[in-house]
Short mmCIF file of C-alpha atoms and ligand atoms in Angstrom, two decimals:
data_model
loop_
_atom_site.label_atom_id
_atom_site.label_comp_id
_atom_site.label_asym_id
_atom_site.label_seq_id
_atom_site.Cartn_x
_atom_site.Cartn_y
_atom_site.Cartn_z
CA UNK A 2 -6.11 -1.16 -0.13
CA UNK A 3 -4.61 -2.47 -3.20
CA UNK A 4 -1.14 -2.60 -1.54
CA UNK A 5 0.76 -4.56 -3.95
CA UNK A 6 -0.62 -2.73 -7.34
CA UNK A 7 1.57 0.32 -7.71
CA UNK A 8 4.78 -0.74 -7.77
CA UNK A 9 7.36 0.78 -9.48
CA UNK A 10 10.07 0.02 -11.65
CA UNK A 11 11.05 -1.04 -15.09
CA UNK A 12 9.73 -4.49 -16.53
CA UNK A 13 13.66 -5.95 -15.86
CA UNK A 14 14.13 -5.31 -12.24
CA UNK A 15 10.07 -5.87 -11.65
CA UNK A 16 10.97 -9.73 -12.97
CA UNK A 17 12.17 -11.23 -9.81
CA UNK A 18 8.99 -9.38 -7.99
CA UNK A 19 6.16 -11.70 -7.13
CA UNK A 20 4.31 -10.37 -3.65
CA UNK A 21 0.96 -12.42 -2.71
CA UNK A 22 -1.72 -12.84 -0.71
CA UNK A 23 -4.03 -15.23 0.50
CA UNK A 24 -7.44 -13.96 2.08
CA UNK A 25 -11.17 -14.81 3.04
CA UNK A 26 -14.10 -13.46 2.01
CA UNK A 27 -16.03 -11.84 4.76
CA UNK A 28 -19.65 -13.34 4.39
CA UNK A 29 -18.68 -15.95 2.23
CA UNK A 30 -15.73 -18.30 3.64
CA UNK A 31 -14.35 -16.46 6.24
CA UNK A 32 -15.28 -19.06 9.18
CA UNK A 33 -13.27 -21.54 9.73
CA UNK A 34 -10.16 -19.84 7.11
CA UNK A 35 -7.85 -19.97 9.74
CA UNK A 36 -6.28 -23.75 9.21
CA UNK A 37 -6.17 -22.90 5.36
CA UNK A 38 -4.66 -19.53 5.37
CA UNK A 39 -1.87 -21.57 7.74
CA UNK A 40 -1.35 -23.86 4.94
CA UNK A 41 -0.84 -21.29 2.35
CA UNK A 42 1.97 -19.93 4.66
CA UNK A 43 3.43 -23.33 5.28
CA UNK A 44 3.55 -23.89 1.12
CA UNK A 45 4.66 -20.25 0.78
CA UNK A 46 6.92 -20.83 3.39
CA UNK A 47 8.59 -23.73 1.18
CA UNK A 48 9.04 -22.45 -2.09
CA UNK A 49 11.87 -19.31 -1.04
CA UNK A 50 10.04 -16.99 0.29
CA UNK A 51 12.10 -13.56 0.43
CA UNK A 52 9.40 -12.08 2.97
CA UNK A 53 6.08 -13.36 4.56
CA UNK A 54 3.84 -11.48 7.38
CA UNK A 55 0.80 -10.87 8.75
CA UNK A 56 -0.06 -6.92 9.12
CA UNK A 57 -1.00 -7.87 12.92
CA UNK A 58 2.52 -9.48 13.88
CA UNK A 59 4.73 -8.02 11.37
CA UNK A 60 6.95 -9.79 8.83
CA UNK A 61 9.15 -12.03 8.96
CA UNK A 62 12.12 -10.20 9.60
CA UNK A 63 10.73 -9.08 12.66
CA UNK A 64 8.21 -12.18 13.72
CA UNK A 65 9.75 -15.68 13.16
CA UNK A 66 8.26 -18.15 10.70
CA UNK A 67 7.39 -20.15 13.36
CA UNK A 68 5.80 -17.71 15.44
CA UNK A 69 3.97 -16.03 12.74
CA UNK A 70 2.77 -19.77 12.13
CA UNK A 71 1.44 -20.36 15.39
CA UNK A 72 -0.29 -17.09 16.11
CA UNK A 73 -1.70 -16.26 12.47
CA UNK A 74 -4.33 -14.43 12.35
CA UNK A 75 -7.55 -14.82 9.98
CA UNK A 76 -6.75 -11.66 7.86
CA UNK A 77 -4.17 -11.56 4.66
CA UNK A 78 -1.66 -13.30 4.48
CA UNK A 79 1.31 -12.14 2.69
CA UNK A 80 4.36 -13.71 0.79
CA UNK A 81 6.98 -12.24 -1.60
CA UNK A 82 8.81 -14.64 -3.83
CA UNK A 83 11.91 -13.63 -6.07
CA UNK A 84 11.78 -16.11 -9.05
CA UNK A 85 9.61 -17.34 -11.56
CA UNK A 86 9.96 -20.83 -10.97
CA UNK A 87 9.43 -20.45 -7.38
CA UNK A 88 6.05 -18.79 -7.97
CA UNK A 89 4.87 -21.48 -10.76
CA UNK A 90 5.66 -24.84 -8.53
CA UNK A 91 3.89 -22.53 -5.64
CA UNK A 92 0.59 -22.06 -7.53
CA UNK A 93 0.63 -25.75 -8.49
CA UNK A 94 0.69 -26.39 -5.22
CA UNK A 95 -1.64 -24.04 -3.79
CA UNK A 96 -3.73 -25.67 -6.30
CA UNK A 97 -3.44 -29.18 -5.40
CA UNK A 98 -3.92 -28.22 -1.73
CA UNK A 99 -7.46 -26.90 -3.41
CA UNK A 100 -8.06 -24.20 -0.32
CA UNK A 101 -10.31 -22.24 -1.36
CA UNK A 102 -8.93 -19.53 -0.42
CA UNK A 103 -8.38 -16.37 -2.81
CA UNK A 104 -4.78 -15.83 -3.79
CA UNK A 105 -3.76 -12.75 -5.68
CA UNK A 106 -0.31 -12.36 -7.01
CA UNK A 107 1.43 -9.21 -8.71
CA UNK A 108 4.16 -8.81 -10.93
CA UNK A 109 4.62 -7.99 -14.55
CA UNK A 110 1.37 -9.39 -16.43
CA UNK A 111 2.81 -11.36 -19.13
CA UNK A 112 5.20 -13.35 -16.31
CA UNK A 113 2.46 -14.10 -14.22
CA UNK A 114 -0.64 -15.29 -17.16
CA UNK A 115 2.31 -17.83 -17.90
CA UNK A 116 3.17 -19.37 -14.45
CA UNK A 117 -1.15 -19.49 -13.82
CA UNK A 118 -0.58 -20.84 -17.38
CA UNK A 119 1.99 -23.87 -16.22
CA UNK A 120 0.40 -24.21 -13.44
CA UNK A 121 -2.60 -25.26 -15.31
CA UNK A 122 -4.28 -22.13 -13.16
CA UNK A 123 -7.03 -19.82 -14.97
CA UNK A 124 -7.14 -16.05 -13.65
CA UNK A 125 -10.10 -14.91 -12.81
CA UNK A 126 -9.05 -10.85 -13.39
CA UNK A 127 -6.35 -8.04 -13.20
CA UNK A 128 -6.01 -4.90 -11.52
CA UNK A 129 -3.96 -1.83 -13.21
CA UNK A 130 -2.31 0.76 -12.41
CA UNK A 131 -3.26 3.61 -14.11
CA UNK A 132 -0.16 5.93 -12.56
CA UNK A 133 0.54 9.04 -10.18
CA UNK A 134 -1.88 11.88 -11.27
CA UNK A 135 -1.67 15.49 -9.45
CA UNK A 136 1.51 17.20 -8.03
CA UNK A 137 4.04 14.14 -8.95
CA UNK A 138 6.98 17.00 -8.15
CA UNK A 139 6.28 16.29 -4.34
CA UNK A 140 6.98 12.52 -4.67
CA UNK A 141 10.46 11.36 -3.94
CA UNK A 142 12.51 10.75 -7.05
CA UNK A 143 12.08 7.48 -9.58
CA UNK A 144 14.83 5.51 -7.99
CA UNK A 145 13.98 6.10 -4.41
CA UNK A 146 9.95 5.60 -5.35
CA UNK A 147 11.37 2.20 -6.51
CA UNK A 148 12.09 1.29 -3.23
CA UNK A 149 9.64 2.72 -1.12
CA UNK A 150 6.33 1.72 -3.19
CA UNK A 151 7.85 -2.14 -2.21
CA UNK A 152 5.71 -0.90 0.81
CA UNK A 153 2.00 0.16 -0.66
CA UNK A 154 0.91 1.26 3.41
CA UNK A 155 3.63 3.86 2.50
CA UNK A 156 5.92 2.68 5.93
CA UNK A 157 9.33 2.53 4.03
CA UNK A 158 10.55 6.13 4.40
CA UNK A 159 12.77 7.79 1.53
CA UNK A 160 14.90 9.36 4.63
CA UNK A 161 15.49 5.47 5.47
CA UNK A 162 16.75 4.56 1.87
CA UNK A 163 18.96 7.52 1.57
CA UNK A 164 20.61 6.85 4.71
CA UNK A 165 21.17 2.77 3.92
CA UNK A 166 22.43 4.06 0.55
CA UNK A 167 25.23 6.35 2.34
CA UNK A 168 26.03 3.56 4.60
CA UNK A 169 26.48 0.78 1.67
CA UNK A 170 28.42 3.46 0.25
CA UNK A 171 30.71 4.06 3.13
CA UNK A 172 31.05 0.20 3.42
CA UNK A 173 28.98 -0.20 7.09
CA UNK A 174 26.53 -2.38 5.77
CA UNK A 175 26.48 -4.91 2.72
CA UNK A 176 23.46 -4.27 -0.16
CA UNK A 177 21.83 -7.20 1.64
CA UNK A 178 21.81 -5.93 5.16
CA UNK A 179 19.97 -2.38 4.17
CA UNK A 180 17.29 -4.61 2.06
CA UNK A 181 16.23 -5.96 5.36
CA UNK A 182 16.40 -3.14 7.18
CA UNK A 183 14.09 -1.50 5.11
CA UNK A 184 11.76 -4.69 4.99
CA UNK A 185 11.25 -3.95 8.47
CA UNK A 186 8.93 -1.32 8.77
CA UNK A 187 6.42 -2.75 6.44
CA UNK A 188 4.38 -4.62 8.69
CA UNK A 189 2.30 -7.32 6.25
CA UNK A 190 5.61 -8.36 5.00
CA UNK A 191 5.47 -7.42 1.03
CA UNK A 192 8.50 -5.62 0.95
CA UNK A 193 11.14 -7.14 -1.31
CA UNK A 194 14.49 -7.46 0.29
CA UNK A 195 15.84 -9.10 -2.14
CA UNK A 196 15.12 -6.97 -5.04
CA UNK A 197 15.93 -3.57 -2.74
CA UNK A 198 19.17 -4.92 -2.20
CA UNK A 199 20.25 -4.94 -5.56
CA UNK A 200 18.50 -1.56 -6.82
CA UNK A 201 20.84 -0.49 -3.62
CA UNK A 202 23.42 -1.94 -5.28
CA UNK A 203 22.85 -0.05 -8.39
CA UNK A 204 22.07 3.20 -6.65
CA UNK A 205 25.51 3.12 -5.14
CA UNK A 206 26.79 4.55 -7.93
CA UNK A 207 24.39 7.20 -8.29
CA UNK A 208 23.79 9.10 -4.93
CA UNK A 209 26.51 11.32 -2.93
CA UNK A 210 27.05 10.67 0.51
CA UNK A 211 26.01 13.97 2.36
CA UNK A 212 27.22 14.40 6.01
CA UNK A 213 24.48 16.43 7.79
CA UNK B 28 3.04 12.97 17.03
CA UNK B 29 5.26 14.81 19.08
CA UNK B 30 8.72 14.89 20.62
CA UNK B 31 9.15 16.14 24.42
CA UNK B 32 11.57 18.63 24.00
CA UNK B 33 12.92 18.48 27.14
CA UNK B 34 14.04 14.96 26.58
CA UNK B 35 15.42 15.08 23.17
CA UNK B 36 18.75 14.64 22.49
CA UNK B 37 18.69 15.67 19.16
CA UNK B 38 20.12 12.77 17.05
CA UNK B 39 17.74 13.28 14.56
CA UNK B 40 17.59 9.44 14.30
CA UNK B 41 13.68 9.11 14.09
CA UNK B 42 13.41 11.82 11.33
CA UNK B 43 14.87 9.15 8.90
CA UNK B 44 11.69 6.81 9.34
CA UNK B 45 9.44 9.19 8.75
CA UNK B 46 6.63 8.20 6.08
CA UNK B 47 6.26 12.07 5.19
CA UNK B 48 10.15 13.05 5.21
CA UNK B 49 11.31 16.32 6.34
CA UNK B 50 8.37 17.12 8.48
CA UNK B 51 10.79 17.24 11.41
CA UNK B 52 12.60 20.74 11.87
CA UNK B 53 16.15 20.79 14.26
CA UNK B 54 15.55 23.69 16.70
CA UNK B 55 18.44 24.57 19.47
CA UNK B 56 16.97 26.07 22.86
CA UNK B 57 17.67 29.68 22.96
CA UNK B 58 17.74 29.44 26.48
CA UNK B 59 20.17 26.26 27.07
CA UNK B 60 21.49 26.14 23.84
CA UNK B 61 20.33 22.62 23.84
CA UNK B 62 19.01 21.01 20.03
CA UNK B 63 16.19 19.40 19.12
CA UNK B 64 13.91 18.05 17.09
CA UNK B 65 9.96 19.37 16.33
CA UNK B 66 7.70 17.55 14.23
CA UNK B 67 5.38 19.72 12.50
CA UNK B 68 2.27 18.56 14.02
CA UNK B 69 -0.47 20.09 11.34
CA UNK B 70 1.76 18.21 8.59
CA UNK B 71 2.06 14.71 10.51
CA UNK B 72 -0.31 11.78 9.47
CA UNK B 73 0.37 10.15 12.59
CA UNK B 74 1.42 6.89 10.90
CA UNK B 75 3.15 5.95 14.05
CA UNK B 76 6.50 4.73 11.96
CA UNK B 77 8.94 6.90 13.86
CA UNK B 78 7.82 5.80 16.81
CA UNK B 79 7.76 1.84 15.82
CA UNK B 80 11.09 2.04 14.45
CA UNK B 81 12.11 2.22 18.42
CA UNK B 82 15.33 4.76 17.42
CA UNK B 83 14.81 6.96 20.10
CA UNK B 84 16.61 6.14 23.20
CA UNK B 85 15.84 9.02 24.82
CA UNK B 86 11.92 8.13 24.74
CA UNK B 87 11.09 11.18 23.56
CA UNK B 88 8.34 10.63 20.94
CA UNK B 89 5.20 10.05 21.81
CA UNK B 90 1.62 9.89 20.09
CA UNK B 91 -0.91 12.20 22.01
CA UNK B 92 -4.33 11.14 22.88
CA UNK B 93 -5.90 12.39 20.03
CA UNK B 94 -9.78 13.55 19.60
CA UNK B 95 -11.97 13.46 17.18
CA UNK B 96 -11.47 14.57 14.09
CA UNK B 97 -7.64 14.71 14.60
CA UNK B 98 -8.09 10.54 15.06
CA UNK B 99 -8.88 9.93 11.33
CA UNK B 100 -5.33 11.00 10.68
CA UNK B 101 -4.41 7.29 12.43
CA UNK B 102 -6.83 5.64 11.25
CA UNK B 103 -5.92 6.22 7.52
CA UNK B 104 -2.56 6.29 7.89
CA UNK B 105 -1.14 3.44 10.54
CA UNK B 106 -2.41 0.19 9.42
CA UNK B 107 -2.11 -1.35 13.02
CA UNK B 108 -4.89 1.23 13.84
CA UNK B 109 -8.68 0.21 13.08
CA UNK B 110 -11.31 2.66 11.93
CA UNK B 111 -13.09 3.18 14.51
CA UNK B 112 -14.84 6.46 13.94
CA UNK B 113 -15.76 5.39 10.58
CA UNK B 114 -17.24 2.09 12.00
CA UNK B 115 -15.23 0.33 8.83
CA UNK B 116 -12.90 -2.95 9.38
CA UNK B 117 -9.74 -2.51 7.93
CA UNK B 118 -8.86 -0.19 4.90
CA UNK B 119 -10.80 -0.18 2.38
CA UNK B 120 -12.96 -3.06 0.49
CA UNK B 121 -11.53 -6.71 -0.69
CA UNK B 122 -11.48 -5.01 -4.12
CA UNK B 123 -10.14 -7.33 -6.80
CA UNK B 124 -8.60 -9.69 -3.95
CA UNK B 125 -11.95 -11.60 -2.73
CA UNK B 126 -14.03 -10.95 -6.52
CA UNK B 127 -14.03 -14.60 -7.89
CA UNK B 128 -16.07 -15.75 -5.01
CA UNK B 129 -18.28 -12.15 -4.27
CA UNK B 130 -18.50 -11.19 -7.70
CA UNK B 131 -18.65 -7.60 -6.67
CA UNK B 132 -17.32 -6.43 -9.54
CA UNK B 133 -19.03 -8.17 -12.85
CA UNK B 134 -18.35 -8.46 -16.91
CA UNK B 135 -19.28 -5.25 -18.17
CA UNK B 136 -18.32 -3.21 -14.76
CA UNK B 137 -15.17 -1.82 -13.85
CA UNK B 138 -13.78 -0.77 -10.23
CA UNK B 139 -12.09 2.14 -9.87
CA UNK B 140 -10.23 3.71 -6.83
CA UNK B 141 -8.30 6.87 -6.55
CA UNK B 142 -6.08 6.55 -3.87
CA UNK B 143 -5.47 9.92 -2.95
CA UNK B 144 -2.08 10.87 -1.42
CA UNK B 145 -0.18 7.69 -2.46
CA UNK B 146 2.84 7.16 -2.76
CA UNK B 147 4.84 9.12 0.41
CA UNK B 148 3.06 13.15 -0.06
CA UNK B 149 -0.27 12.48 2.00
CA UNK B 150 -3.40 14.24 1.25
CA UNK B 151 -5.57 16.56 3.09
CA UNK B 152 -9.99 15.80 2.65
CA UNK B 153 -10.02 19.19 1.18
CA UNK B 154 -8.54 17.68 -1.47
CA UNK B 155 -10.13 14.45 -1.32
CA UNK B 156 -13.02 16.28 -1.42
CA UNK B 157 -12.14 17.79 -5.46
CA UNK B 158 -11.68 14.17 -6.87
CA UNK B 159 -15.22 13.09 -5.22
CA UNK B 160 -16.64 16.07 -6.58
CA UNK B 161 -16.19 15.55 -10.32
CA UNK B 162 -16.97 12.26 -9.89
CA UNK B 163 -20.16 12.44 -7.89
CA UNK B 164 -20.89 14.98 -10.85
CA UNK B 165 -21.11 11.79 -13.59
CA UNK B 166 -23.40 10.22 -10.93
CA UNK B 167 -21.19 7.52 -9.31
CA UNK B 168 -21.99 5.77 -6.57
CA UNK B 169 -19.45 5.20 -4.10
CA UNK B 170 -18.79 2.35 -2.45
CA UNK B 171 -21.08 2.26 0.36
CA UNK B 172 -18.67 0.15 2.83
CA UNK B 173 -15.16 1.90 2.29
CA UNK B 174 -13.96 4.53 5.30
CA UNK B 175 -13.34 7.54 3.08
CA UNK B 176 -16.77 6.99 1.75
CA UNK B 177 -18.11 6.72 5.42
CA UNK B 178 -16.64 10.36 6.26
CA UNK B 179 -18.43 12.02 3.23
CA UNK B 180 -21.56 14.64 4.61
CA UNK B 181 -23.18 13.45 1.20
CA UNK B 182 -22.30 10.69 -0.59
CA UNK B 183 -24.60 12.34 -3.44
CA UNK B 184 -22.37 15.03 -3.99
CA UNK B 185 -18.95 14.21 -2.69
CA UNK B 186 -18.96 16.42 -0.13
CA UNK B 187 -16.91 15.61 3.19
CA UNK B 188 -17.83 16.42 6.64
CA UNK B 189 -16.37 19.86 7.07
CA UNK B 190 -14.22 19.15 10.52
CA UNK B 191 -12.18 16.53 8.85
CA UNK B 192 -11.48 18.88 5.53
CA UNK B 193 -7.89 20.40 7.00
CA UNK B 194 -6.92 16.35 8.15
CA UNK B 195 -4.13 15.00 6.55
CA UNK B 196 -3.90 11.14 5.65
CA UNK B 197 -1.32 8.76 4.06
CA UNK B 198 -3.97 7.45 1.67
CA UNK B 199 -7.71 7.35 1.57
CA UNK B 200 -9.43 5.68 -1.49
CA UNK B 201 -11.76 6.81 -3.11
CA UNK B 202 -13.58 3.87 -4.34
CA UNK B 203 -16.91 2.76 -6.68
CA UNK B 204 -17.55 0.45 -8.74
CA UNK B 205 -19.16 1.35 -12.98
CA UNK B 206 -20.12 0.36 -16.09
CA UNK B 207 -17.43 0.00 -18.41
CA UNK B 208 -19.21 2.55 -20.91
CA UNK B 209 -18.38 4.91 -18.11
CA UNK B 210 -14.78 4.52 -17.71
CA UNK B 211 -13.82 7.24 -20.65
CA UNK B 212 -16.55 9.87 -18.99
CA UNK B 213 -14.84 8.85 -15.67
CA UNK B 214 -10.76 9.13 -16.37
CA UNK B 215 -11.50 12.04 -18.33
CA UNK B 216 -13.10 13.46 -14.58
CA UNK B 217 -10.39 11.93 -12.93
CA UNK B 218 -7.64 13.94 -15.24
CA UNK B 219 -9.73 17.06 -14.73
CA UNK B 220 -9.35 17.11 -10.99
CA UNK B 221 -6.22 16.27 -11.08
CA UNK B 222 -5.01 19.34 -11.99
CA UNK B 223 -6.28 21.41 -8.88
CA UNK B 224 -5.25 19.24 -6.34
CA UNK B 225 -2.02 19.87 -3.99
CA UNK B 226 -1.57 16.13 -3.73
CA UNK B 227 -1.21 13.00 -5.93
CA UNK B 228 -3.04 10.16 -6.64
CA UNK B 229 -2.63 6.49 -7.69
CA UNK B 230 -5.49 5.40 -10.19
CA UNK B 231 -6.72 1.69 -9.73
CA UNK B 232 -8.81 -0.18 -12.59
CA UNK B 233 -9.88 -3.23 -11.77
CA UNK B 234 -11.43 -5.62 -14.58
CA UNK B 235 -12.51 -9.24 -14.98
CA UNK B 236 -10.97 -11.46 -17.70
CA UNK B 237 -12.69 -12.04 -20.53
CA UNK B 238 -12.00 -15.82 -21.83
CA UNK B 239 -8.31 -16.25 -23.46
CA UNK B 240 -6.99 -13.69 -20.68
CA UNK B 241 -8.66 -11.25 -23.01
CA UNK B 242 -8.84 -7.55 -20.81
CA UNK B 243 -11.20 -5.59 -22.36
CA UNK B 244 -10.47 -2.29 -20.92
CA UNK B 245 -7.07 -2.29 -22.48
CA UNK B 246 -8.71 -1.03 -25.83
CA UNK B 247 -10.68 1.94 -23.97
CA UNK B 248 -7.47 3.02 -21.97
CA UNK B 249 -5.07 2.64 -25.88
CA UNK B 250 -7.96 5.10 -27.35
CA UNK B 251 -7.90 7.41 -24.28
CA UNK B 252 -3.76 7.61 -24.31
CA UNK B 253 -3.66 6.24 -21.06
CA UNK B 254 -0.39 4.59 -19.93
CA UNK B 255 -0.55 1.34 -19.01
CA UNK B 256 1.98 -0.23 -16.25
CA UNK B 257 3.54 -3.42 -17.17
CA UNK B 258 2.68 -4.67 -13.92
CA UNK B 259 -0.12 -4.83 -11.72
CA UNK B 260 -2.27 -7.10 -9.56
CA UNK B 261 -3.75 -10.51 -10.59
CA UNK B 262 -6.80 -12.74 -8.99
CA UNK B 263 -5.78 -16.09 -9.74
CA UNK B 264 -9.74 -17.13 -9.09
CA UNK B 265 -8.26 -20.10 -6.41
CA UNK B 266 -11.13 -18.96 -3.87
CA UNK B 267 -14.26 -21.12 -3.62
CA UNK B 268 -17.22 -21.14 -3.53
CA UNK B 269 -17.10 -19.03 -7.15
CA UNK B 270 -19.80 -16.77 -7.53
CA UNK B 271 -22.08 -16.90 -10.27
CA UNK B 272 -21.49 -14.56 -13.11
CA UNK B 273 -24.52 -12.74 -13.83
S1 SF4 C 20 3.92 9.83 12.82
FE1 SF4 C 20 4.43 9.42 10.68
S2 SF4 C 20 4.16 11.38 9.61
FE2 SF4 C 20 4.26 11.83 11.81
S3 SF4 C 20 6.41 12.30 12.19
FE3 SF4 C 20 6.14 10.09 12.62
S4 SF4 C 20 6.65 9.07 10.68
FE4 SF4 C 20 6.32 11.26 10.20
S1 SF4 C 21 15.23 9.88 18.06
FE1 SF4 C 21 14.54 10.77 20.00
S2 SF4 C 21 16.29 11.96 20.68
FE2 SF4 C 21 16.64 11.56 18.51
S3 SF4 C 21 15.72 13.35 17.43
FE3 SF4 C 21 14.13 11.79 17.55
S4 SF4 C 21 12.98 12.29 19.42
FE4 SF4 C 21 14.95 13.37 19.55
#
């Protein structure tokens, strides 16, 4: 599933957006990926991550970093970084380290051709969105779709960001706090806590608080 | 999914977490007077969130033991949950994320994936089923090792076995792999079939890099008025060994 593709937003809040992941080939250098794919989280794991996970023990806001170390498993391993810079010294690294393993980053094209670009890194292609087709009315609305397509298994429920909006609102939980909470359900860890936090933050003053 | 009705307490907590929303109805007992909650089981994907979330004290919700073809719903739509009926590992393909050392997809192919019921409505096979339709009508050949594929009664045609029409899913892609001549015949289908579906759809287009970062599908989607996201997925071509470009 091409779980970090459809992400929405516009190109300024999508440029502190940069979810990864590292992954074997099946038939080709899947043996022995383990030790490598524990690398790539170690480097991630230096260069401020805002998430990291494995879809078998969660992210990291429910697994630590050090168990997620220990008991990773040979699948895809996920990171979310929040800056450019960040991402560029990560790719030089992950290049230096020479793992062979595929990486695949996404974010707003132009950003990331020039971090592969100062990295000294050459893509090798691009996947694009090509939108929502059929009954877009029964999607939940731009701002909350903002949000929830952080999670591209679909496990970040609008109900979720409408409630964490109302309590923001009513001061019972800071911007930060609800970014986390809703980083939780999304298992592999590409959720952006950071970057919900301040669309939170901006929704504030935008959505009513309803009492049910 | 369901919720014991005898044991909930009616905080409507787990509603909130669900992938669907509002698929939970508040009912109050006529007999006690007591409330709570119903999930409407023919609309529920069985994604297993509301239950992971661990909200409900009262330990209340609970997945079934589902058969065959009610399973699928799981399988699509909880990624802790393998595909077992389809005999598929994981989700779909590697797609774009593995290509610079399988070279499944080559210069002067495309892949494509319509990945029906994304983002948060779902989708039922029956409409699935449309989408594959037009496209098995241009002649495409599905790929061979993704689950939705592996629950078609004729990959020739599109057709999907008929007990798992009425299922309901998260997401199931719908994914093949085509010359890049074919992409205008393709999206054209694609728009068609769009418009009798009760669902949506996310459109994937996958493409290798020409040299200079040059995409060369970007002209075919300008001339076709196709909007283009800003964003999107990149390979950075890190994996070895490379494969060989044909
Ligand atoms: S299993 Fe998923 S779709 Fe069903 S009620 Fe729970 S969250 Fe909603
Ligand atoms: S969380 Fe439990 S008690 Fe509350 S509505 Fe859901 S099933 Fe009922």
């Amino acid at each position: 599933m091409s779980h970090t593709l459809h992400r929405q937003g516009t190109p300024a809040n999508l440029d502190n957006d940069f979810p990864m992941h590292a992954l074997p080939a099946r038939g080709f250098n899947h043996e022995g990926a383990l030790p490598k794919l524990k690398q790539f989280l170690a480097i991630a794991h230096r260069h401020n991550p805002v998430n990291l996970g494995d879809v078998k023990l969660g992210n990291k806001y429910v697994t630590a970093y050090d168990e997620l170390y220990e008991q990773l498993t040979t699948s895809s391993t996920h990171a979310v970084l929040a800056d450019k810079d960040d991402l560029t010294a990560l790719l030089a690294e992950v290049k230096a380290a020479d793992l062979g393993m595929s990486l695949t980053i996404s974010g707003l094209f132009a950003r990331l051709f020039a971090c592969c670009d100062q990295a000294g890194i050459q893509p090798h292609a691009v996947e694009h969105s090509l939108g929502v087709l059929g009954k877009t009315e029964q999607m939940p609305e731009a701002e909350i779709a903002q949000i929830t397509t952080m999670c591209g298994h679909a496990m970040v429920a609008q109900g979720l960001v409408r409630r964490l909006i109302g309590k923001v609102k009513k001061g019972e939980m800071t911007p930060a706090e609800a970014g986390i909470e809703l980083a939780k359900p999304c298992r592999c860890g590409i959720f952006n806590p950071a970057r919900a936090a301040m669309l939170i933050d901006e929704y504030c003053a935008l959505f009513t608080v309803t009492v049910r | 999914m369901r919720i014991d009705k005898d044991k909930c307490a009616g905080c409507g907590q787990c509603t909130e977490f669900c992938t669907l929303g509002r698929i939970a109805v508040c009912r109050r007992d006529p007999r006690t007077g007591k409330l709570y909650y119903e999930i409407n089981e023919d609309e529920c994907v069985d994604c297993g969130v509301c239950l992971r979330a661990g909200v409900c004290s009262a330990g209340a919700l609970y997945m079934p033991a589902y058969a065959w073809p009610r399973t699928v719903r799981s399988a699509f739509s909880d990624p802790t949950v393998e595909h077992r009926d389809t005999k598929v590992a994981g989700r779909g393909t590697e797609e774009i994320k593995t290509n610079e050392i399988t070279g499944r997809i080559k210069r002067g192919f495309v892949g494509i994936s319509c990945e029906m019921g994304r983002p948060s409505v779902g989708a039922r096979f029956y409409d699935i089923e449309k989408v594959a339709m037009a496209l098995a009508r241009l002649g495409v050949e599905f790929e061979p090792n993704n689950p939705c594929t592996r629950l078609m009664a004729d990959p020739q045609t599109g057709r999907y076995k008929a007990e798992v029409l009425n299922e309901k899913v998260l997401s199931a892609i719908i994914e093949m792999i085509i010359p890049l001549a074919q992409l205008p015949a393709v999206l054209t289908a694609i728009r068609g079939a769009a418009a009798g579906v009760d669902c949506v759809f996310c459109v994937d287009l996958i493409t290798v890099l020409e040299p200079g970062n040059a995409i060369p599908t970007l002209p075919l989607l300008q001339s076709l008025q196709w909007p283009v996201s800003p964003n999107g997925k990149m390979n950075t071509g890190l994996g070895r060994p490379l494969a060989k470009e044909g």
